[in-house]
mmCIF file of C-alpha atoms and ligand atoms in Angstrom:
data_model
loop_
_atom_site.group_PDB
_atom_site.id
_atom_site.type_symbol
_atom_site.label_atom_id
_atom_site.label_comp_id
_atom_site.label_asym_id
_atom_site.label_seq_id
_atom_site.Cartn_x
_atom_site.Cartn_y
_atom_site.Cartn_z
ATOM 1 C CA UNK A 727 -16.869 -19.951 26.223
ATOM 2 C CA UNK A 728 -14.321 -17.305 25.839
ATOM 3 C CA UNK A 729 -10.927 -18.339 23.896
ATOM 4 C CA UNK A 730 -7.657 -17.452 22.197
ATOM 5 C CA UNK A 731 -7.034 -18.206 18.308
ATOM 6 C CA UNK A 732 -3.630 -20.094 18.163
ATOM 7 C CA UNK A 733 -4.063 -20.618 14.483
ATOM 8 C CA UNK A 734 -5.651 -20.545 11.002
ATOM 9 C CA UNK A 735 -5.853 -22.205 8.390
ATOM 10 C CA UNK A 736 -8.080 -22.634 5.517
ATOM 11 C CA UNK A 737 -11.236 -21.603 7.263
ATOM 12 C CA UNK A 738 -10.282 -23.405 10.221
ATOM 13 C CA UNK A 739 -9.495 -21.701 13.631
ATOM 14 C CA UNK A 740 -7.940 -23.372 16.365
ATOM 15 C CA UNK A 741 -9.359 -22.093 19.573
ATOM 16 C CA UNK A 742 -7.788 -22.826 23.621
ATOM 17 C CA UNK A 743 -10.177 -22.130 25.466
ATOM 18 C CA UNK A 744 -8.538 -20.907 29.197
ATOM 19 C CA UNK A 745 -9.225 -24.671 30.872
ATOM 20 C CA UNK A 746 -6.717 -25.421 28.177
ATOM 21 C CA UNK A 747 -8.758 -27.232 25.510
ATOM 22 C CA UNK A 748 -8.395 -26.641 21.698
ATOM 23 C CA UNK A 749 -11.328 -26.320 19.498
ATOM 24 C CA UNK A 750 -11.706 -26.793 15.734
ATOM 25 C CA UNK A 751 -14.037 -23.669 14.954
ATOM 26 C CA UNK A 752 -15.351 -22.105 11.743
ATOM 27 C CA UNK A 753 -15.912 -18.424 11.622
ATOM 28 C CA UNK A 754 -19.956 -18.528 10.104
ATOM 29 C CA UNK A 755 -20.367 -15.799 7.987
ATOM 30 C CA UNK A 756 -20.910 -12.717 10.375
ATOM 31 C CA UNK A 757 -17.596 -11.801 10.007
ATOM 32 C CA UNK A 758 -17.846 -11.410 6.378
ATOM 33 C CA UNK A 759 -20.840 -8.984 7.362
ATOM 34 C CA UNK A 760 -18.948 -6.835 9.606
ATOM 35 C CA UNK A 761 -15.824 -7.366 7.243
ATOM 36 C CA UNK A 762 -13.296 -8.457 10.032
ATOM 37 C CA UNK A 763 -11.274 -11.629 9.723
ATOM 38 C CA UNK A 764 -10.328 -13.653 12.922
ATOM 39 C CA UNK A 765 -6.411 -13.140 13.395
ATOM 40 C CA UNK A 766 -4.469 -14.892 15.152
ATOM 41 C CA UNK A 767 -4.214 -13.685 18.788
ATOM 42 C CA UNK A 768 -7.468 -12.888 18.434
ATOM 43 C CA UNK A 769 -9.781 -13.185 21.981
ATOM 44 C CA UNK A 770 -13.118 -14.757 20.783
ATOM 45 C CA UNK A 771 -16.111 -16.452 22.161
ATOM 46 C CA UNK A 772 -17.126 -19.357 20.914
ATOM 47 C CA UNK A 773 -20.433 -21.829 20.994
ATOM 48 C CA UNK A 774 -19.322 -25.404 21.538
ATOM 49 C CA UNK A 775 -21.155 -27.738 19.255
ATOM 50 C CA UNK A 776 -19.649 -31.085 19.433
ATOM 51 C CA UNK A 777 -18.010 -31.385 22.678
ATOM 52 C CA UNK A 778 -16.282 -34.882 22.252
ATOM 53 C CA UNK A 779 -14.953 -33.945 19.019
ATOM 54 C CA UNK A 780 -13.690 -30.183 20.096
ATOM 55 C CA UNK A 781 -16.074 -28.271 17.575
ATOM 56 C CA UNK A 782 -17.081 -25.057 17.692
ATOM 57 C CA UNK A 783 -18.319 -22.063 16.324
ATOM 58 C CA UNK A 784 -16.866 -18.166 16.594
ATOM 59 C CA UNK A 785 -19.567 -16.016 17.523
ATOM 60 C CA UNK A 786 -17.973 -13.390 19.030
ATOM 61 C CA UNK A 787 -14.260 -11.461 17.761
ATOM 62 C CA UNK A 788 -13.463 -9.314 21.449
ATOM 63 C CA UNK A 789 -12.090 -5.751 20.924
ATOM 64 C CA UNK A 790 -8.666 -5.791 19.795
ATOM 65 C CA UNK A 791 -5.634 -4.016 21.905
ATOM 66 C CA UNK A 792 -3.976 -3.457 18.115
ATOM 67 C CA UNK A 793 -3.144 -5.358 15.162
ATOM 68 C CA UNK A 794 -0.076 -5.870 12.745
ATOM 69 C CA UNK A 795 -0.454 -6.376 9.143
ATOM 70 C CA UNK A 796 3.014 -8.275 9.129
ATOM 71 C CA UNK A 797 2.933 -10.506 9.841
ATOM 72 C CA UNK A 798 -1.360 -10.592 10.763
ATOM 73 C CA UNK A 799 -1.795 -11.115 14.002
ATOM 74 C CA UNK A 800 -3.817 -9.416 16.705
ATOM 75 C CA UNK A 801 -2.852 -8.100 20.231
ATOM 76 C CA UNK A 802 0.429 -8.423 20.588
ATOM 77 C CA UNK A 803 2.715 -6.874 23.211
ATOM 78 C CA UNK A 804 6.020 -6.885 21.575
ATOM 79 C CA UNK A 805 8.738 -8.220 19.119
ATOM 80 C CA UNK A 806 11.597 -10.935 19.699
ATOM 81 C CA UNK A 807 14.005 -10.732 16.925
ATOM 82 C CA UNK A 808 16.418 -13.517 16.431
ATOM 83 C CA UNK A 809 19.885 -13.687 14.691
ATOM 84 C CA UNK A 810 22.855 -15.930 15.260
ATOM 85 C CA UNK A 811 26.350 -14.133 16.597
ATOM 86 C CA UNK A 812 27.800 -16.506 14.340
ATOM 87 C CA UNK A 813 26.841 -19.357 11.839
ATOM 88 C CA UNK A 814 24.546 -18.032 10.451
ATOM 89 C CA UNK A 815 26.346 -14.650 10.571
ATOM 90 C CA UNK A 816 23.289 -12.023 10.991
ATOM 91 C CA UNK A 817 22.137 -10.133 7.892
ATOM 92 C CA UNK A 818 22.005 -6.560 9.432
ATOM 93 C CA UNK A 819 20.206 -5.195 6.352
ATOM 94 C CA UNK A 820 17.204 -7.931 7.097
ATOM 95 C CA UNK A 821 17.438 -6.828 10.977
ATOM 96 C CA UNK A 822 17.277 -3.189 10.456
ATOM 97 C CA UNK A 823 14.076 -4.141 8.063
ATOM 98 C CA UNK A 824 12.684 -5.376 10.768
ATOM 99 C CA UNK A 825 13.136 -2.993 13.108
ATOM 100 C CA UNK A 826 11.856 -0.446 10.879
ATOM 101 C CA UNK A 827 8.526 -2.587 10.184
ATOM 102 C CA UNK A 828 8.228 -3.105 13.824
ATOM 103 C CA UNK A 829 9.076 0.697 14.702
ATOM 104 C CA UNK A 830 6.472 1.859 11.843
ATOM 105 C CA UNK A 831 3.579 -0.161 13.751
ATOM 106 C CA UNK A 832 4.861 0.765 17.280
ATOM 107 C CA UNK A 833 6.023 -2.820 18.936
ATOM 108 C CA UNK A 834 8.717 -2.571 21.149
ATOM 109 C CA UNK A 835 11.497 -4.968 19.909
ATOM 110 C CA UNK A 836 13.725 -7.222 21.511
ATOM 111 C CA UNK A 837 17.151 -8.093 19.957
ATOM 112 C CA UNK A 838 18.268 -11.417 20.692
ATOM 113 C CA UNK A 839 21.321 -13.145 19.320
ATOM 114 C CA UNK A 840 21.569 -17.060 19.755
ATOM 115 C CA UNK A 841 24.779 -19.698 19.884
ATOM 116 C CA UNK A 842 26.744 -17.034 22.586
ATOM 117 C CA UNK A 843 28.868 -20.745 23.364
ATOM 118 C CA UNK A 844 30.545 -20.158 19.420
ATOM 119 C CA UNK A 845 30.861 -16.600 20.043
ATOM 120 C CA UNK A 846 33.561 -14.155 20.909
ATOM 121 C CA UNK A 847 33.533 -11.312 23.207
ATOM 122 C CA UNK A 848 34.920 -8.828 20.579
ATOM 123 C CA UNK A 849 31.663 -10.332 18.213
ATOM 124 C CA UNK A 850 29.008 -9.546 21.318
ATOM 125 C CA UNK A 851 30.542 -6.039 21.739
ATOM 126 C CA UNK A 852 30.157 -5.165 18.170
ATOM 127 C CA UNK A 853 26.703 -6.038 18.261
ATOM 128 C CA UNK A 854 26.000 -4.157 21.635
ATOM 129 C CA UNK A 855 27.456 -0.797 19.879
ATOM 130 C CA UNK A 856 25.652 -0.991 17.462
ATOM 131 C CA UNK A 857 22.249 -1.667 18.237
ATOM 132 C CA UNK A 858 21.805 -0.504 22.233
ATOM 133 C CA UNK A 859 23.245 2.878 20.926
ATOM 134 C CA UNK A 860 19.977 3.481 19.701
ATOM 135 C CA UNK A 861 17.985 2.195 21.966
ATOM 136 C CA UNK A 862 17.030 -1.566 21.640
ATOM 137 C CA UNK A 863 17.341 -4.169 24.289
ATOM 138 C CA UNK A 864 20.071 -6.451 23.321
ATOM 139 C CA UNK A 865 20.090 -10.048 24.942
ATOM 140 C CA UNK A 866 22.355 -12.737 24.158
ATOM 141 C CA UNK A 867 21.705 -16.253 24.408
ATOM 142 C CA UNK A 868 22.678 -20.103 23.743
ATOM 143 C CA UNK A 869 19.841 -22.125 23.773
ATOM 144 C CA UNK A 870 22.401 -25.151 23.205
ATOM 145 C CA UNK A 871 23.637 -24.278 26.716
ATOM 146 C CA UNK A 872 20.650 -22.679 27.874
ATOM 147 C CA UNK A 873 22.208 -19.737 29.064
ATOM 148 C CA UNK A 874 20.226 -16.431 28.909
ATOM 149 C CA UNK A 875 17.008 -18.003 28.495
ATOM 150 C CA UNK A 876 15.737 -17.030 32.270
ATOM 151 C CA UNK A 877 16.239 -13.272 31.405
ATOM 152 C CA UNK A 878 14.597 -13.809 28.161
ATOM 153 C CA UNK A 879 11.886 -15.541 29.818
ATOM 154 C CA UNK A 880 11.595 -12.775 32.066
ATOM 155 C CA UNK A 881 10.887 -10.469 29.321
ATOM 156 C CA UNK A 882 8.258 -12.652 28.094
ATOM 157 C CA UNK A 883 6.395 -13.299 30.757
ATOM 158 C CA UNK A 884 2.662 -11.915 31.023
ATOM 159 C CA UNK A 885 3.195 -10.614 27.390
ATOM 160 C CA UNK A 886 2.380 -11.974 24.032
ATOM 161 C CA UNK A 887 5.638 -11.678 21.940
ATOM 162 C CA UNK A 888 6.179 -12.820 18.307
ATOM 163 C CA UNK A 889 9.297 -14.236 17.597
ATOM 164 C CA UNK A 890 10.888 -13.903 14.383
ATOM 165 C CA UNK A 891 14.118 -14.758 12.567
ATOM 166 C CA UNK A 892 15.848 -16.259 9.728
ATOM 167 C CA UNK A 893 16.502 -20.140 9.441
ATOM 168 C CA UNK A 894 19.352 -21.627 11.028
ATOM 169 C CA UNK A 895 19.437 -19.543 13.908
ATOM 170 C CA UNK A 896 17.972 -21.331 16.092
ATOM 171 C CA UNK A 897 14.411 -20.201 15.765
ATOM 172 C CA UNK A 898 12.649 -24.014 16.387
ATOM 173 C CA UNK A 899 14.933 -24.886 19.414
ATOM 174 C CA UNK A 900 14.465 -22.078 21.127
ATOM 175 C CA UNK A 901 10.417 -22.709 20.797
ATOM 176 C CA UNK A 902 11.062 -26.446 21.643
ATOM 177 C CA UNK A 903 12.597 -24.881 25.311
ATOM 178 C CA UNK A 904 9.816 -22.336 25.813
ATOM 179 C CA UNK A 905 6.990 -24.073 24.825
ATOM 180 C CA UNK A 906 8.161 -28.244 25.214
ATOM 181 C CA UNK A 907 4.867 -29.483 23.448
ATOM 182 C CA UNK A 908 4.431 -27.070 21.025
ATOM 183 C CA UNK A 909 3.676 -29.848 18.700
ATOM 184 C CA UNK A 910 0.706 -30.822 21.273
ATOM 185 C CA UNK A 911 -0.635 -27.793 21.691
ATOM 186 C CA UNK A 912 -2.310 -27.944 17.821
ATOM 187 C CA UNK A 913 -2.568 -31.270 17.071
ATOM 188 C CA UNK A 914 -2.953 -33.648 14.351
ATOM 189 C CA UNK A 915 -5.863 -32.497 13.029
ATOM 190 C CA UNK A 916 -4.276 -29.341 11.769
ATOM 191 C CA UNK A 917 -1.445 -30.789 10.541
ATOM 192 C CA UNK A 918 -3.425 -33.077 8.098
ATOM 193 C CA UNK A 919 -4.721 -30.205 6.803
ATOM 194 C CA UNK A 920 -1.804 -28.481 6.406
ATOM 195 C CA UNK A 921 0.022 -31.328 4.503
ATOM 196 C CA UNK A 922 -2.769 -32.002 2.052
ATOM 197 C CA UNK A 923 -3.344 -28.507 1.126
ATOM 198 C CA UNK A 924 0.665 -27.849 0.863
ATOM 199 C CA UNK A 925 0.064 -24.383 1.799
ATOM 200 C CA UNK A 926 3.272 -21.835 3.227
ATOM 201 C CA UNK A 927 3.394 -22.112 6.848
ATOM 202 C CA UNK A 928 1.029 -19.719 8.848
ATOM 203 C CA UNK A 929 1.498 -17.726 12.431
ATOM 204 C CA UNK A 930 0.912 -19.651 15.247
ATOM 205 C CA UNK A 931 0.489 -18.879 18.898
ATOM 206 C CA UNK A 932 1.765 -20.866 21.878
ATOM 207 C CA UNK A 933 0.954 -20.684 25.351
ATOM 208 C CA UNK A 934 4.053 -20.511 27.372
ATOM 209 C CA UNK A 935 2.625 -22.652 30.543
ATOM 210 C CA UNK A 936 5.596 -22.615 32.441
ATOM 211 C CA UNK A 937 5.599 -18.687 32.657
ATOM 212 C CA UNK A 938 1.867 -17.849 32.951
ATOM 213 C CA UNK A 939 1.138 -15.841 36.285
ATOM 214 C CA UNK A 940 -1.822 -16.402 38.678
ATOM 215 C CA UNK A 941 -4.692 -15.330 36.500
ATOM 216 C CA UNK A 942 -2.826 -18.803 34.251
ATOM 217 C CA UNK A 943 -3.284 -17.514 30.912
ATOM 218 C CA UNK A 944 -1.597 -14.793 29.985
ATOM 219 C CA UNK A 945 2.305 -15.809 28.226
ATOM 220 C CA UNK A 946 2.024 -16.668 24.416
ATOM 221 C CA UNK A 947 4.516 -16.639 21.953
ATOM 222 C CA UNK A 948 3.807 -16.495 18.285
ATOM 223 C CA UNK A 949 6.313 -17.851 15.665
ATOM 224 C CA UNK A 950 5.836 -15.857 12.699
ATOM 225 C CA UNK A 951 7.478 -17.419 9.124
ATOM 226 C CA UNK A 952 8.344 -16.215 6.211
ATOM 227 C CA UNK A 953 11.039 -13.621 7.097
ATOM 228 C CA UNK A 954 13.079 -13.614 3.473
ATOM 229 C CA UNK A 955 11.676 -10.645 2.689
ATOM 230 C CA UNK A 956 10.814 -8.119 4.265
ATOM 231 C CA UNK A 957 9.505 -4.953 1.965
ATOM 232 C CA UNK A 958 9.579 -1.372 3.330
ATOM 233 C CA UNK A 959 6.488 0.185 2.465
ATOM 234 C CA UNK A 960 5.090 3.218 4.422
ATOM 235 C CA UNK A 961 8.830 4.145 4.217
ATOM 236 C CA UNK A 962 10.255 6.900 2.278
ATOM 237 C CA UNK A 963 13.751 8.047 1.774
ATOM 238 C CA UNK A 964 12.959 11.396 3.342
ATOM 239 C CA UNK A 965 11.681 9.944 6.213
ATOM 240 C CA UNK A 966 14.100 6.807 6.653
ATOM 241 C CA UNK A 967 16.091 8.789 8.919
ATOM 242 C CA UNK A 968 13.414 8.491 11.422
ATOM 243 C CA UNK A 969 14.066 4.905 11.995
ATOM 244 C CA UNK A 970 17.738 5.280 13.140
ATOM 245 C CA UNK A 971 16.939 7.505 16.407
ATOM 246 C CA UNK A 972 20.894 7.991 17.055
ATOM 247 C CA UNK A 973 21.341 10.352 14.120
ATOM 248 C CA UNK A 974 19.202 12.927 15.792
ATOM 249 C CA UNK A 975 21.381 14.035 18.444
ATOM 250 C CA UNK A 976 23.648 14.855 15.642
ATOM 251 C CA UNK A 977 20.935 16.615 12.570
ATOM 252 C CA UNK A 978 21.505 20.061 14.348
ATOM 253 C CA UNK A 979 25.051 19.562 13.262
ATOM 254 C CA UNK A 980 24.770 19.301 9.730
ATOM 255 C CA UNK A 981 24.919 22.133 7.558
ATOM 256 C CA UNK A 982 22.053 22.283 5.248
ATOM 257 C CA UNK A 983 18.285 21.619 6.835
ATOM 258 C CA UNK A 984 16.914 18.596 5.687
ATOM 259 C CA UNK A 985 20.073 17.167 5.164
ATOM 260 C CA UNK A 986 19.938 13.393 3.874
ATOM 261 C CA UNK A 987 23.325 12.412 5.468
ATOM 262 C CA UNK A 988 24.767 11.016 2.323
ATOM 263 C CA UNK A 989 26.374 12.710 0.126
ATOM 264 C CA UNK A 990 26.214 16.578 1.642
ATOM 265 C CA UNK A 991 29.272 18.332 3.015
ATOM 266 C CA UNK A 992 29.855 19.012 6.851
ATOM 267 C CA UNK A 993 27.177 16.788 7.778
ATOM 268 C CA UNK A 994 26.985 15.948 11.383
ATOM 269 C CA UNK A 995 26.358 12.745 11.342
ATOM 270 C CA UNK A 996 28.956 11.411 9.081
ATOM 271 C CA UNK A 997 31.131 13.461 11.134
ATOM 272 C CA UNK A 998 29.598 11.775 14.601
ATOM 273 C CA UNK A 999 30.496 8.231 12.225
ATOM 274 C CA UNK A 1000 34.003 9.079 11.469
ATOM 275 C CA UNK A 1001 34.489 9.825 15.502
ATOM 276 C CA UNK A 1002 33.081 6.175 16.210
ATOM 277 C CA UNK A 1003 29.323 7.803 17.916
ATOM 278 C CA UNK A 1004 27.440 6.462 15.469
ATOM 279 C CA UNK A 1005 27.623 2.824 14.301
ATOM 280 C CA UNK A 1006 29.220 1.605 10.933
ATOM 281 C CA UNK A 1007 26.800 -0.860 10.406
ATOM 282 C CA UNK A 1008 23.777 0.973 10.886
ATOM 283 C CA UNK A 1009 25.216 4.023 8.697
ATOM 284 C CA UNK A 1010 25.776 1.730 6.274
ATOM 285 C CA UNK A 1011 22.773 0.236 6.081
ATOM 286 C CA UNK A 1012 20.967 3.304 6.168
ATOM 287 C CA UNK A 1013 22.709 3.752 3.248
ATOM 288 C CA UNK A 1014 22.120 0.795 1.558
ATOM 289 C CA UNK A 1015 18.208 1.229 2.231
ATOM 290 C CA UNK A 1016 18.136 5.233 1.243
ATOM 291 C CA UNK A 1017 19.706 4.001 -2.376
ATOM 292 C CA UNK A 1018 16.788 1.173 -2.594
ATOM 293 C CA UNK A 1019 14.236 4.053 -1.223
ATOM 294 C CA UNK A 1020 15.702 6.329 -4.008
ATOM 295 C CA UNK A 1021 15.218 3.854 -6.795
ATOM 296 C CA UNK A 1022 12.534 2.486 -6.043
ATOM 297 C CA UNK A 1023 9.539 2.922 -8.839
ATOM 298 C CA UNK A 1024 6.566 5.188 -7.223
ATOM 299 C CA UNK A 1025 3.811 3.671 -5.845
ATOM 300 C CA UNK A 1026 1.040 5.086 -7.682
HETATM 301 P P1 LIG B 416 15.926 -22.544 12.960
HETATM 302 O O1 LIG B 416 16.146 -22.803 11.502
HETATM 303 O O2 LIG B 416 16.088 -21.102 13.289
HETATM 304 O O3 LIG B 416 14.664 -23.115 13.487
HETATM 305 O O4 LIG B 416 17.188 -23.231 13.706
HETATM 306 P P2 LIG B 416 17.286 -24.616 14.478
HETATM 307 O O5 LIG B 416 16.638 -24.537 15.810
HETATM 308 O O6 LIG B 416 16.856 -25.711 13.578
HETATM 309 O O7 LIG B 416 18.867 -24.645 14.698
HETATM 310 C C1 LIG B 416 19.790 -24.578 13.618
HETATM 311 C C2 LIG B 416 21.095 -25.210 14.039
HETATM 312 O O8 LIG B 416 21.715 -24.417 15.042
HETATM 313 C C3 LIG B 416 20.920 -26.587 14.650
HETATM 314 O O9 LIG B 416 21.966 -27.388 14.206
HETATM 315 C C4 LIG B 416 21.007 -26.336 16.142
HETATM 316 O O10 LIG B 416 21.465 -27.458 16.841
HETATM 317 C C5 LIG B 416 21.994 -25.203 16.201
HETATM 318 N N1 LIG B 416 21.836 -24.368 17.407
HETATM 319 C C6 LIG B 416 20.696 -23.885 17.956
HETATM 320 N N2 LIG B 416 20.954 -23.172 19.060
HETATM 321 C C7 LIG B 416 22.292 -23.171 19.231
HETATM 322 C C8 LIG B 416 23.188 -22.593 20.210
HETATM 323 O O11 LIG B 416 22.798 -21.920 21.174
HETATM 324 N N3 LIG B 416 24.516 -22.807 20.016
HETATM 325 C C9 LIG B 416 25.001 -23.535 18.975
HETATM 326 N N4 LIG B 416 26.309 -23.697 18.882
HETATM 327 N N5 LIG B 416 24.196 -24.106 18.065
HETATM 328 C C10 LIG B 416 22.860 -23.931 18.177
HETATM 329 ZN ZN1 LIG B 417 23.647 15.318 7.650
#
């Protein structure tokens, strides 16, 4: 029987199978052999054993499209990253994190920013500047007045997305709209676990019914926790410039070849900032993340 992993936990793996059934399975040892661990995402077969009580076994891990190491999950299509306009007011230092993480494994990323009812249009513009300059899609929503979600939906549709964001924005009604019994979907059984062993949350995958095309089974999002901190590895200062695509335009500019854009004279790029073509925001955080780069102790 071939199925999706919507979840792990503690050896567990919680399996829907395409005629929308959910599975308790264990992974028995083979995978230790071959030394790959079931991810979430992951497409699997699995043997039935108890039929009445939804056991199984995983005997089978299908080849995956790709796989992220943050958070760990397996073949997924794209990013959804979600801030507040206002209340919360977004961190763009944790945002730009992200983006770089997401950039460094290669998922496309969607921008959205929730509570557009509490919002002003001078707010929305500031965020458009800045981040569709350099070549993000920017959506805005208000899941409180479900506005915006049909184009989001759009974007989701056919594609397995994980959706990330800090708390209070909004994260757990927007899931409630796109997936109404997301609480279903795992179950109790799970859940028991989860409370006895007091563990962090994990990933988990939801099948977006509502939006699945004719094949059925093919819209999932993930919600992926833990977003507080988000570390930059595989990232150097020499190279950070690389993740902010709209200083390029503007590197042939500067005076001295492999110019950092910090502290150098007739730099193109703080020039293209002073004449409003490159965002504040961004420069700044660039800044903000080349002086963390810069002190940060070697890896060795
Ligand atoms: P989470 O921590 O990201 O899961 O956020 P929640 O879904 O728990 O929402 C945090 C708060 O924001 C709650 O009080 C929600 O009612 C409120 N909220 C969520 N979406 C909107 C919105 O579109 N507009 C406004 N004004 N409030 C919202
Ligand atoms: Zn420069």
């Amino acid at each position: 029987m071939r199925g999706k992993i919507l979840k792990g936990i503690a050896g567990f793996y919680y399996i829907e199978t395409s005629d929308e059934k959910i599975y308790e399975c264990k992974a028995k040892g083979i995978f230790r052999k071959d030394n790959i661990k079931p991810l979430v995402g992951d497409d699997v077969n699995i043997d039935i054993i108890d039929e009445e009580k939804r056991l199984g076994n995983i005997t089978e891990i299908l080849p995956r499209k790709n796989q992220l190491l943050r958070p760990p999950v397996a073949n997924v299509d794209q990013a959804v990253i979600l801030f507040a306009i206002v209340k919360p007011n977004p961190s763009f230092n944790l945002l730009d994190r992200f983006l770089i993480m997401m950039r460094g494994q290669n998922l496309p990323v969607i921008i959205c920013f929730n509570k557009q009812d509490i919002a002003t249009k001078e707010e929305q513009e500031e965020l458009i500047k800045a981040y569709e300059k350099c070549g993000y899609k920017v959506l805005f929503i208000s899941v409180k007045e479900e506005k915006g979600l049909d184009e989001l939906k759009a974007l989701l549709k056919g594609k397995t997305t994980t959706l990330a964001g800090p708390s209070g924005v909004g994260k757990s009604s927007l899931l409630n709209k796109l997936v109404p019994d997301a609480d279903m979907q795992i179950g109790e059984l799970s859940r028991k676990i989860e409370r006895g062993k007091n563990t962090t949350r994990h990933s988990e995958l939801f099948y977006v019914k509502e939006l699945s095309g004719d094949e059925g089974f093919d819209t999932f999002v993930i919600d992926t926790p833990g977003f507080t901190s988000l570390e930059l590895r595989d990232v150097t200062k020499e190279n950070l410039m690389e993740y902010y695509p709209e200083f390029e335009e503007y590197e042939p500019l500067c005076r001295f070849g492999g110019c950092s854009h910090i502290a150098e004279p007739d730099c193109g790029v703080k020039k293209a900032l002073e004449e409003g073509m490159i965002s504040k925001v961004r420069y700044e955080n660039y800044k903000v993340l080349y002086d963390e780069l810069r002190n940060a102790r070697p890896d060795y």
